[in-house]
XYZ file of C-alpha atoms in Angstrom:
634
model
C -34.048 -66.163 5.305
C -31.895 -63.052 6.203
C -30.931 -62.575 2.647
C -34.681 -62.626 1.442
C -35.531 -60.187 4.183
C -32.844 -57.900 2.974
C -33.856 -58.361 -0.550
C -37.714 -57.383 0.393
C -36.378 -54.348 2.289
C -34.367 -53.058 -0.693
C -37.285 -53.679 -2.881
C -39.532 -51.770 -0.599
C -37.304 -48.850 0.006
C -36.942 -48.666 -3.771
C -40.633 -48.716 -4.291
C -40.852 -45.813 -1.729
C -38.342 -43.590 -3.394
C -39.744 -44.461 -6.862
C -43.346 -43.469 -5.555
C -41.976 -40.086 -4.004
C -39.956 -39.496 -7.135
C -43.372 -40.033 -9.095
C -45.042 -37.678 -7.147
C -42.526 -34.847 -7.317
C -41.780 -35.102 -10.823
C -45.147 -36.189 -12.314
C -48.096 -35.534 -10.054
C -46.802 -32.284 -8.461
C -45.595 -31.032 -11.881
C -49.253 -31.428 -12.903
C -51.076 -27.936 -13.229
C -54.017 -29.224 -11.495
C -52.079 -30.359 -8.534
C -50.626 -26.964 -8.095
C -54.166 -25.517 -7.082
C -54.054 -27.751 -4.008
C -50.452 -27.292 -2.905
C -50.184 -25.039 0.114
C -46.306 -24.411 -0.669
C -47.446 -22.554 -3.889
C -49.266 -19.270 -3.796
C -51.687 -18.614 -6.584
C -52.151 -15.046 -7.908
C -54.835 -14.434 -10.487
C -54.606 -12.074 -13.230
C -57.786 -10.591 -14.344
C -58.545 -9.877 -18.030
C -59.956 -6.776 -19.675
C -63.676 -7.194 -19.611
C -65.174 -6.610 -23.243
C -66.470 -3.343 -24.369
C -69.997 -2.726 -25.394
C -70.735 -0.409 -28.414
C -74.439 0.575 -29.806
C -75.578 -0.313 -33.221
C -73.695 2.481 -34.732
C -70.457 1.800 -33.019
C -70.655 4.420 -30.262
C -68.976 3.184 -27.047
C -71.376 2.743 -24.170
C -69.360 0.752 -21.576
C -65.642 0.532 -21.110
C -63.492 -0.277 -17.983
C -61.555 1.455 -15.272
C -59.109 0.137 -12.784
C -59.948 -0.826 -9.335
C -57.994 -2.301 -6.456
C -58.943 -4.857 -3.841
C -57.219 -5.671 -0.752
C -57.057 -9.258 -0.411
C -56.334 -11.577 2.350
C -55.228 -15.183 3.047
C -56.102 -15.741 6.793
C -53.567 -18.483 7.522
C -50.613 -16.185 6.314
C -51.517 -13.301 8.591
C -49.151 -12.278 11.063
C -49.606 -9.984 14.170
C -49.890 -6.382 13.030
C -50.847 -2.787 14.146
C -54.679 -3.065 13.552
C -55.371 0.582 14.166
C -52.787 1.726 11.782
C -53.986 -0.649 9.107
C -57.670 0.221 9.608
C -56.604 3.983 9.271
C -55.068 3.207 5.893
C -58.028 1.297 4.756
C -60.460 3.923 6.227
C -62.319 1.360 8.320
C -63.032 0.899 11.892
C -61.869 -2.093 13.950
C -65.318 -3.613 14.031
C -65.267 -3.777 10.205
C -61.858 -5.230 10.323
C -62.732 -8.131 12.569
C -66.113 -8.733 10.650
C -64.317 -9.159 7.210
C -61.446 -11.321 8.657
C -64.022 -13.755 10.297
C -65.780 -13.870 6.885
C -62.538 -14.471 5.068
C -61.569 -17.363 7.593
C -65.142 -18.861 7.051
C -64.526 -18.812 3.420
C -60.987 -20.264 3.502
C -57.888 -20.191 5.600
C -55.688 -20.842 2.766
C -57.544 -19.134 -0.176
C -57.473 -15.421 -0.800
C -60.766 -13.549 -0.668
C -61.624 -9.689 -0.777
C -61.099 -7.758 2.437
C -61.666 -4.340 1.251
C -63.045 -3.662 -2.359
C -62.669 -0.936 -4.773
C -59.893 1.358 -3.508
C -59.572 4.723 -5.144
C -56.447 5.437 -7.147
C -55.258 7.670 -4.092
C -55.827 5.181 -1.674
C -54.058 2.667 -3.675
C -50.987 4.772 -4.216
C -50.655 5.200 -0.330
C -51.312 1.821 0.551
C -49.007 0.216 -2.000
C -45.965 1.526 -0.221
C -46.873 -0.020 3.036
C -48.317 -3.328 2.180
C -45.014 -5.199 2.800
C -45.617 -4.566 6.563
C -48.843 -6.628 6.479
C -48.149 -10.269 5.857
C -51.057 -12.156 4.476
C -52.479 -9.069 2.725
C -51.838 -7.994 -0.755
C -53.382 -5.724 -3.546
C -55.598 -7.291 -6.390
C -55.918 -5.247 -9.422
C -59.240 -5.765 -11.442
C -61.427 -3.775 -13.864
C -64.788 -2.106 -12.955
C -67.105 -0.845 -15.595
C -67.085 2.692 -16.789
C -70.293 3.991 -18.380
C -69.955 6.395 -21.150
C -73.640 7.140 -20.809
C -76.384 7.844 -18.383
C -78.986 5.807 -20.384
C -80.066 2.228 -20.704
C -79.607 1.037 -17.255
C -82.003 -1.917 -17.829
C -80.400 -2.758 -21.126
C -76.792 -2.533 -20.100
C -77.058 -4.004 -16.427
C -74.274 -3.924 -14.143
C -71.574 -5.993 -12.568
C -71.282 -7.095 -8.909
C -69.465 -9.553 -6.491
C -70.489 -13.222 -7.066
C -72.543 -14.912 -4.367
C -71.995 -17.741 -2.343
C -74.534 -19.897 -4.380
C -72.661 -19.395 -7.610
C -69.231 -19.910 -5.911
C -70.755 -23.436 -5.101
C -71.912 -24.087 -8.525
C -69.028 -22.881 -10.862
C -65.481 -23.342 -9.948
C -64.253 -20.642 -12.311
C -65.220 -17.941 -9.795
C -63.522 -17.211 -6.656
C -64.516 -14.981 -3.686
C -64.481 -11.581 -4.714
C -64.795 -12.045 -8.422
C -67.206 -9.787 -10.294
C -69.932 -11.246 -12.435
C -72.754 -9.740 -14.556
C -75.829 -9.034 -12.462
C -78.395 -7.601 -14.914
C -79.066 -6.767 -18.593
C -76.491 -7.718 -21.139
C -73.832 -8.139 -18.606
C -75.377 -11.341 -17.355
C -76.726 -12.512 -20.753
C -73.190 -12.385 -22.258
C -71.165 -12.710 -19.022
C -68.904 -15.610 -20.557
C -68.042 -13.668 -23.741
C -67.474 -10.330 -21.899
C -65.511 -11.571 -18.854
C -62.700 -13.510 -20.852
C -60.645 -15.939 -19.108
C -58.267 -15.262 -15.877
C -54.688 -15.802 -16.027
C -52.740 -17.333 -13.060
C -49.299 -17.102 -11.638
C -47.805 -19.798 -9.376
C -45.404 -18.377 -6.672
C -43.189 -20.729 -4.742
C -42.885 -20.226 -0.988
C -40.256 -21.234 1.371
C -40.752 -22.922 4.792
C -41.207 -19.482 6.418
C -44.030 -18.900 4.083
C -42.093 -16.271 2.126
C -42.382 -15.781 -1.576
C -39.238 -16.870 -3.273
C -39.949 -16.336 -6.996
C -42.014 -18.122 -9.714
C -42.844 -21.931 -9.576
C -40.693 -23.748 -12.104
C -39.573 -20.425 -13.638
C -43.152 -19.559 -14.625
C -43.683 -22.622 -16.893
C -47.103 -23.214 -15.590
C -48.225 -19.715 -15.451
C -51.021 -18.539 -17.792
C -52.024 -15.118 -19.279
C -55.367 -13.790 -19.226
C -57.513 -13.879 -22.221
C -59.480 -10.525 -22.664
C -63.063 -10.626 -22.918
C -64.658 -9.967 -26.458
C -66.041 -6.682 -27.337
C -69.801 -6.599 -28.528
C -72.119 -4.489 -30.520
C -75.670 -4.392 -29.250
C -78.678 -3.688 -31.527
C -79.704 -0.500 -29.432
C -79.899 2.846 -31.101
C -78.566 4.736 -28.194
C -80.107 8.201 -29.601
C -83.469 6.590 -29.772
C -83.172 4.920 -26.336
C -82.267 8.233 -24.922
C -85.054 10.068 -26.523
C -87.404 7.561 -25.414
C -86.347 7.740 -21.668
C -86.609 11.654 -21.928
C -90.262 11.421 -22.998
C -91.030 8.975 -20.223
C -89.856 11.252 -17.426
C -92.474 11.506 -14.416
C -94.117 8.442 -16.165
C -94.081 4.593 -15.666
C -94.287 2.001 -18.303
C -92.191 0.118 -21.007
C -91.493 0.592 -24.384
C -90.100 -1.882 -27.092
C -88.984 -0.895 -30.581
C -87.961 -3.552 -33.097
C -86.438 -3.539 -36.666
C -89.104 -5.898 -38.275
C -86.573 -7.185 -41.059
C -84.036 -8.366 -38.616
C -85.737 -8.702 -34.993
C -83.003 -6.314 -33.543
C -84.273 -4.367 -30.586
C -83.988 -0.749 -31.437
C -85.067 0.576 -28.035
C -85.915 -1.152 -24.707
C -87.169 1.428 -22.178
C -88.493 0.881 -18.766
C -89.597 3.874 -16.616
C -88.683 5.167 -14.210
C -85.089 4.412 -14.847
C -81.579 5.281 -13.179
C -78.175 6.046 -14.091
C -76.110 3.028 -14.427
C -72.953 4.867 -13.108
C -74.744 4.618 -9.760
C -74.103 0.924 -9.553
C -70.293 0.998 -9.915
C -67.733 0.629 -7.247
C -68.232 1.106 -3.508
C -71.489 3.028 -3.962
C -73.151 0.055 -5.776
C -74.269 -1.853 -2.677
C -75.853 1.407 -1.124
C -77.585 2.570 -4.431
C -78.785 -0.952 -5.338
C -80.320 -1.385 -1.843
C -82.046 2.008 -2.330
C -83.488 0.983 -5.739
C -84.532 -2.384 -4.452
C -86.522 -0.772 -1.529
C -88.520 1.339 -3.693
C -91.417 -1.174 -4.052
C -93.674 1.615 -5.310
C -92.042 3.071 -8.389
C -89.957 -0.371 -8.800
C -87.127 1.145 -11.085
C -85.261 -2.226 -11.100
C -88.424 -3.934 -12.503
C -88.158 -4.098 -16.400
C -91.509 -3.320 -17.511
C -90.796 -3.723 -21.137
C -89.759 -7.310 -20.479
C -91.562 -8.291 -17.248
C -94.475 -6.132 -17.146
C -97.620 -8.269 -17.843
C -100.695 -6.261 -18.927
C -103.853 -6.903 -20.601
C -103.129 -5.680 -24.085
C -106.413 -3.996 -24.767
C -107.596 -2.973 -28.446
C -104.274 -3.723 -30.188
C -105.141 -7.253 -29.468
C -108.235 -6.797 -31.880
C -105.503 -7.110 -34.859
C -104.768 -10.609 -33.671
C -108.522 -11.630 -33.615
C -109.156 -9.951 -37.125
C -106.318 -12.140 -38.572
C -107.522 -15.373 -36.896
C -111.138 -14.587 -38.068
C -109.761 -14.035 -41.632
C -107.733 -17.278 -41.539
C -110.617 -19.277 -40.256
C -112.928 -17.727 -42.876
C -115.543 -16.722 -40.388
C -115.399 -13.025 -41.533
C -114.737 -11.415 -44.884
C -113.105 -8.004 -45.700
C -116.162 -6.617 -47.269
C -118.720 -7.956 -44.610
C -120.343 -5.267 -42.531
C -121.358 -5.696 -38.918
C -123.906 -3.398 -37.185
C -122.800 -1.761 -33.918
C -125.442 -0.268 -31.592
C -122.893 1.356 -29.358
C -121.464 -1.880 -28.058
C -122.157 -5.616 -28.054
C -124.874 -7.149 -25.877
C -124.458 -10.753 -24.835
C -126.668 -12.536 -22.279
C -127.762 -9.783 -19.705
C -124.480 -7.897 -20.231
C -123.483 -4.895 -22.498
C -119.768 -4.427 -23.796
C -119.876 -0.740 -24.571
C -117.810 0.921 -27.579
C -117.436 4.519 -28.895
C -119.063 3.887 -32.363
C -122.075 5.769 -33.376
C -125.288 3.951 -32.693
C -126.186 1.896 -35.792
C -122.733 2.155 -37.405
C -122.098 -0.422 -40.254
C -118.312 -1.405 -39.910
C -116.413 -3.627 -42.196
C -113.019 -4.981 -41.258
C -111.033 -1.721 -42.058
C -113.506 0.597 -40.423
C -113.854 -1.799 -37.313
C -110.098 -1.464 -36.753
C -110.063 2.264 -37.560
C -112.886 2.898 -35.130
C -111.915 -0.115 -32.571
C -115.296 -1.329 -32.651
C -116.143 -3.710 -29.715
C -119.194 -5.250 -31.592
C -117.290 -6.020 -34.611
C -114.445 -8.037 -32.740
C -116.730 -9.558 -30.195
C -118.772 -11.016 -33.144
C -115.597 -12.158 -34.821
C -114.208 -13.791 -31.790
C -117.475 -15.769 -31.070
C -117.514 -17.023 -34.721
C -113.950 -18.322 -34.365
C -114.833 -20.229 -31.373
C -118.199 -21.428 -32.682
C -116.930 -22.193 -36.137
C -117.242 -26.175 -35.540
C -120.181 -25.960 -33.062
C -118.107 -26.869 -30.258
C -116.481 -23.721 -28.287
C -113.986 -26.100 -26.484
C -112.506 -26.898 -29.847
C -112.840 -23.454 -31.064
C -111.037 -21.824 -28.145
C -107.802 -24.318 -28.947
C -107.761 -23.181 -32.556
C -107.834 -19.497 -31.635
C -105.184 -20.088 -29.095
C -102.798 -21.909 -31.415
C -103.012 -19.263 -34.026
C -102.344 -16.385 -31.204
C -99.387 -18.428 -29.720
C -97.726 -18.589 -33.379
C -97.118 -14.960 -32.938
C -94.876 -15.554 -29.842
C -97.344 -14.741 -27.247
C -98.293 -16.938 -24.389
C -94.683 -18.250 -23.979
C -91.005 -16.904 -23.594
C -89.735 -15.718 -26.869
C -86.381 -17.537 -26.343
C -84.276 -14.464 -26.962
C -80.967 -13.444 -25.303
C -82.350 -11.224 -22.664
C -81.854 -12.020 -19.130
C -85.368 -11.640 -17.832
C -88.979 -12.123 -19.067
C -92.434 -13.368 -18.736
C -94.651 -15.748 -20.604
C -97.814 -13.689 -20.582
C -100.856 -15.732 -21.031
C -103.052 -16.906 -24.131
C -105.629 -19.186 -22.603
C -106.869 -22.456 -24.097
C -109.481 -25.065 -23.167
C -107.110 -26.642 -20.637
C -106.675 -23.234 -18.919
C -110.467 -22.800 -18.548
C -111.158 -26.408 -17.375
C -111.045 -25.656 -13.817
C -113.347 -22.619 -14.055
C -115.869 -24.478 -16.699
C -115.282 -28.231 -16.236
C -118.254 -29.375 -18.298
C -119.956 -26.829 -20.641
C -118.059 -24.127 -22.163
C -119.646 -21.405 -24.417
C -117.771 -18.659 -26.420
C -119.681 -15.859 -24.359
C -118.008 -17.090 -21.287
C -114.566 -15.599 -22.511
C -116.007 -12.786 -24.656
C -113.512 -10.190 -23.029
C -110.655 -11.885 -24.927
C -112.180 -10.321 -28.136
C -111.050 -6.922 -27.100
C -107.892 -7.978 -25.358
C -109.048 -8.149 -21.704
C -110.429 -10.977 -19.692
C -107.563 -13.759 -19.414
C -105.341 -12.540 -22.104
C -102.042 -10.930 -20.913
C -99.049 -9.958 -22.790
C -95.588 -8.105 -22.307
C -94.530 -5.080 -24.266
C -92.008 -7.029 -26.041
C -94.607 -9.546 -27.009
C -96.830 -6.932 -28.501
C -94.017 -5.233 -30.403
C -93.098 -8.715 -31.904
C -96.791 -9.127 -32.920
C -96.780 -5.712 -34.630
C -93.331 -6.938 -36.491
C -94.893 -9.919 -37.572
C -97.841 -7.920 -39.139
C -95.555 -5.503 -40.545
C -93.658 -8.515 -42.319
C -96.818 -9.822 -43.403
C -96.628 -13.132 -41.499
C -93.296 -13.983 -40.125
C -91.010 -12.468 -37.350
C -87.192 -12.862 -36.151
C -86.807 -13.672 -32.525
C -86.254 -10.138 -30.932
C -82.614 -9.858 -29.718
C -80.147 -7.494 -28.363
C -76.987 -8.640 -29.790
C -75.801 -7.372 -33.069
C -72.214 -8.727 -33.586
C -69.638 -10.538 -31.416
C -65.982 -9.981 -31.991
C -64.812 -12.694 -34.409
C -68.092 -14.741 -33.937
C -71.315 -15.215 -35.920
C -74.817 -14.794 -34.585
C -76.704 -17.894 -33.465
C -79.157 -19.210 -36.432
C -82.225 -18.706 -34.023
C -81.776 -14.976 -34.321
C -81.457 -15.078 -38.121
C -83.951 -17.699 -39.027
C -87.432 -16.296 -39.697
C -90.489 -17.673 -37.578
C -93.908 -18.113 -39.704
C -97.132 -17.426 -38.148
C -100.181 -19.685 -38.976
C -101.834 -16.832 -40.902
C -101.577 -16.713 -44.683
C -99.906 -13.570 -46.179
C -102.934 -12.410 -48.125
C -104.844 -11.641 -44.771
C -102.343 -9.134 -43.586
C -103.052 -6.426 -46.075
C -106.592 -5.315 -44.907
C -105.625 -5.515 -41.298
C -102.688 -3.314 -42.171
C -104.926 -0.939 -44.078
C -107.210 -0.661 -41.028
C -104.094 0.312 -38.879
C -103.174 2.973 -41.544
C -106.648 4.472 -41.399
C -106.376 4.563 -37.495
C -103.880 7.213 -38.138
C -105.778 8.707 -41.228
C -109.028 9.245 -39.633
C -109.480 7.039 -36.603
C -108.305 7.241 -33.016
C -104.766 8.236 -33.763
C -105.669 10.710 -36.415
C -104.205 13.707 -34.379
C -100.900 11.881 -34.106
C -100.020 11.982 -37.794
C -96.475 12.763 -38.913
C -96.272 14.729 -42.269
C -95.090 12.601 -45.261
C -94.712 9.353 -43.083
C -97.185 6.686 -43.597
C -97.808 5.126 -39.955
C -99.916 2.051 -39.225
C -101.182 1.769 -35.501
C -103.647 0.834 -33.078
C -104.594 2.642 -29.778
C -105.579 0.732 -26.676
C -107.215 1.564 -23.299
C -106.947 -0.969 -20.505
C -108.881 -1.019 -17.070
C -106.658 -0.798 -14.121
C -107.322 -2.286 -10.670
C -105.355 -2.850 -7.575
C -105.986 -4.270 -4.126
C -105.798 -1.740 -1.173
C -106.336 -3.202 2.310
C -107.961 -6.255 0.553
C -110.415 -4.201 -1.543
C -110.236 -4.140 -5.297
C -110.097 -0.658 -6.380
C -110.245 0.818 -10.012
C -107.443 3.314 -10.984
C -106.794 5.513 -14.095
C -106.676 3.429 -17.086
C -103.466 2.404 -18.755
C -102.576 3.936 -22.138
C -101.347 1.610 -24.879
C -100.300 2.114 -28.373
C -98.747 -0.238 -31.079
C -97.516 0.921 -34.693
C -94.969 0.402 -37.338
C -93.601 2.459 -40.021
C -93.375 3.180 -43.085
C -96.409 1.094 -44.458
C -94.304 -0.479 -46.968
C -90.756 -1.583 -46.317
C -91.196 -0.876 -42.448
C -88.064 0.010 -40.652
C -89.574 0.051 -37.000
C -92.063 -1.588 -35.024
C -93.090 -0.272 -31.718
C -95.243 -0.970 -28.408
C -95.706 1.438 -25.615
C -97.283 1.141 -22.204
C -97.825 3.995 -20.059
C -99.219 3.037 -16.645
C -102.363 5.052 -15.572
C -102.030 6.952 -18.808
C -105.757 7.516 -19.554
C -106.550 6.337 -23.168
C -104.291 5.106 -25.904
C -103.780 8.357 -27.903
C -103.223 10.634 -24.928
C -99.909 9.220 -23.742
C -98.719 6.024 -25.389
C -99.622 7.227 -28.898
C -97.785 10.362 -28.612
C -94.537 8.708 -27.615
C -94.927 6.234 -30.152
C -95.418 8.757 -33.012
C -92.464 10.790 -31.840
C -90.186 7.807 -31.426
C -91.167 6.516 -34.987
C -90.463 9.970 -36.516
C -87.128 10.235 -34.536
C -85.925 7.099 -35.944
C -87.168 7.050 -39.570
C -86.703 10.705 -40.373
C -83.943 11.748 -37.604
C -85.743 14.897 -36.821
C -88.848 16.015 -34.918
C -91.562 18.047 -36.532
C -94.278 17.338 -34.069
C -92.847 19.423 -31.409
C -96.312 20.106 -30.149
C -96.565 16.421 -29.044
C -93.245 16.565 -27.544
C -94.016 19.688 -25.683
C -97.281 18.165 -24.197
C -95.306 14.977 -23.178
C -92.649 16.862 -21.235
C -94.999 19.159 -19.580
C -97.426 16.574 -18.161
C -96.560 14.369 -15.291
C -98.528 11.242 -14.169
C -96.772 11.257 -10.627
C -100.050 12.543 -8.906
C -101.773 9.647 -10.543
C -99.244 7.139 -9.084
C -99.521 8.810 -5.687
C -103.296 8.331 -5.151
C -103.296 4.728 -3.820
C -100.684 5.599 -1.145
C -102.135 9.011 -0.157
C -104.547 7.497 2.471
C -107.281 9.801 1.019
C -110.259 9.052 -0.833
C -109.846 9.423 -4.716
C -111.766 9.034 -7.928
C -110.733 8.001 -11.457
C -109.911 10.990 -13.543
C -110.137 9.791 -17.205
C -110.511 13.438 -18.450
C -109.069 15.323 -15.392
C -106.461 17.973 -15.637
C -102.991 16.269 -15.331
C -100.210 17.853 -13.355
C -98.440 20.308 -15.472
C -94.720 20.836 -14.983
C -92.160 23.186 -16.626
C -90.385 22.087 -19.695
C -86.917 20.849 -19.174
C -84.332 23.528 -19.379
C -82.540 21.784 -22.367
C -85.676 21.861 -24.417
C -85.113 22.973 -27.984
C -88.012 25.243 -29.188
C -89.034 25.602 -32.906
């Protein structure tokens, strides 16, 4: 019995030693276990974030060094708090607050104590850090913007929040992550991959050197450089023209879907959201709930499209065979239905065919067309779905599924949408405002620009996108595969000719550019807001869409100017100038440029908040401002 007990004891001790040896040699040598070992300090090595270039290779976003003071609470020893606070340029209250925050995050994991030290502060502090156990300096990269434009395009980076820390194990407290624009859209490509060093500590918690001679250390993998589709000169020019105005502009290259310019006004300098000043400046922008500079109007602004939407109804009417190119419809100064009258600017008794209907923006022509579409089968409930499906094939009424971080679906109604309002009977006159791009129809600037690109291409479009190339990668197929609309190619030419005549002798005839064949469409949309629970009408929005040249188009554009009166007054001028700038590289219409730069809409925007009575000034004198000091005269 004693021999058996001795034998079992030897076996048990042997198993214990074998298990311990396995743990030390196998499990503890596993890199994954090193992250949990308190005797090993983990030091992350942050990679270079990828650079950002414009479509012509101009550097827009680079990096600059940044230094953060990190803390591991359980390793902190008693210290001269006042001296340390003096070095960090913080007060004791801030010290205690940050230390409590770090302990709440983790006693044993490092977190940021003070971020974004200047090079000068880093140089002074580096010499004295050895006195403060549990604190060390972590080098990172901040963004350095080589431009002052495109804040809504480029975006910014900021400290990762707790929600993402809980979701994604890659990020640690204090890490920087893309917050807006391409920085968030291409975060995983731009950020690269962190490296790590494992440092062995002794029983007194002192560093004694690399663990296993650094065998498990990894080097950082730099982020990849990207080239975006933006033409930085066109972007800068558009932002310049939109000073003292609010709105959104999208310009697209029809043959590729590449976004040439994406302007949201008002804008801001992206350099204001870098480093220690980021939090203060971001909150300032966020609190501006009137101008809303952080709201990307070109992607998120949802507006009634107005008369440019008549192009869509013309195409659907042709496809459904309810109108012909030669048929003329009489306009008696507008369109009468039931006991209502939809007024327009045509001469009384004018006989308009399709081209002239577009040229003169005839409400009677397109109200007739819309009703014929819905009533084709004798059942408007069926007709509204047919109409809606055609329109949605142009990318409206839904997300465009592009590579942009934000967006809105807009709204293209169908029978299901109207079911709650008209549950039983449904007639085409109920939704007649859709005929002229008002009523329940709503679009974003990028959707309208994409619609114009599809027209310019005679029936197809490429998903609008912001990425042109990624280092050592190819573009996704969804950006290089054409998407076809439900409209036959033959129906586009008469509509395009109508757009061409808008410039030749229609509502945009005073916006022509010499030797440049532009096709466009003006739009004016009523503008209402609620003031103290009362619906109040403000000055109309100005809308314009265009593409050029007429054959082999290089640019398609949509411009929205809030409270900008009628289509050709503000939006049309901006569109013509941007088209000329991109296609010809120079500006001959200096008169349009001078007018835009010397007229502000700030007085219009101030009206609802003035506390004083005001009226709609469709033709009133606008606020005139001096030309910029850097304006070049002829």
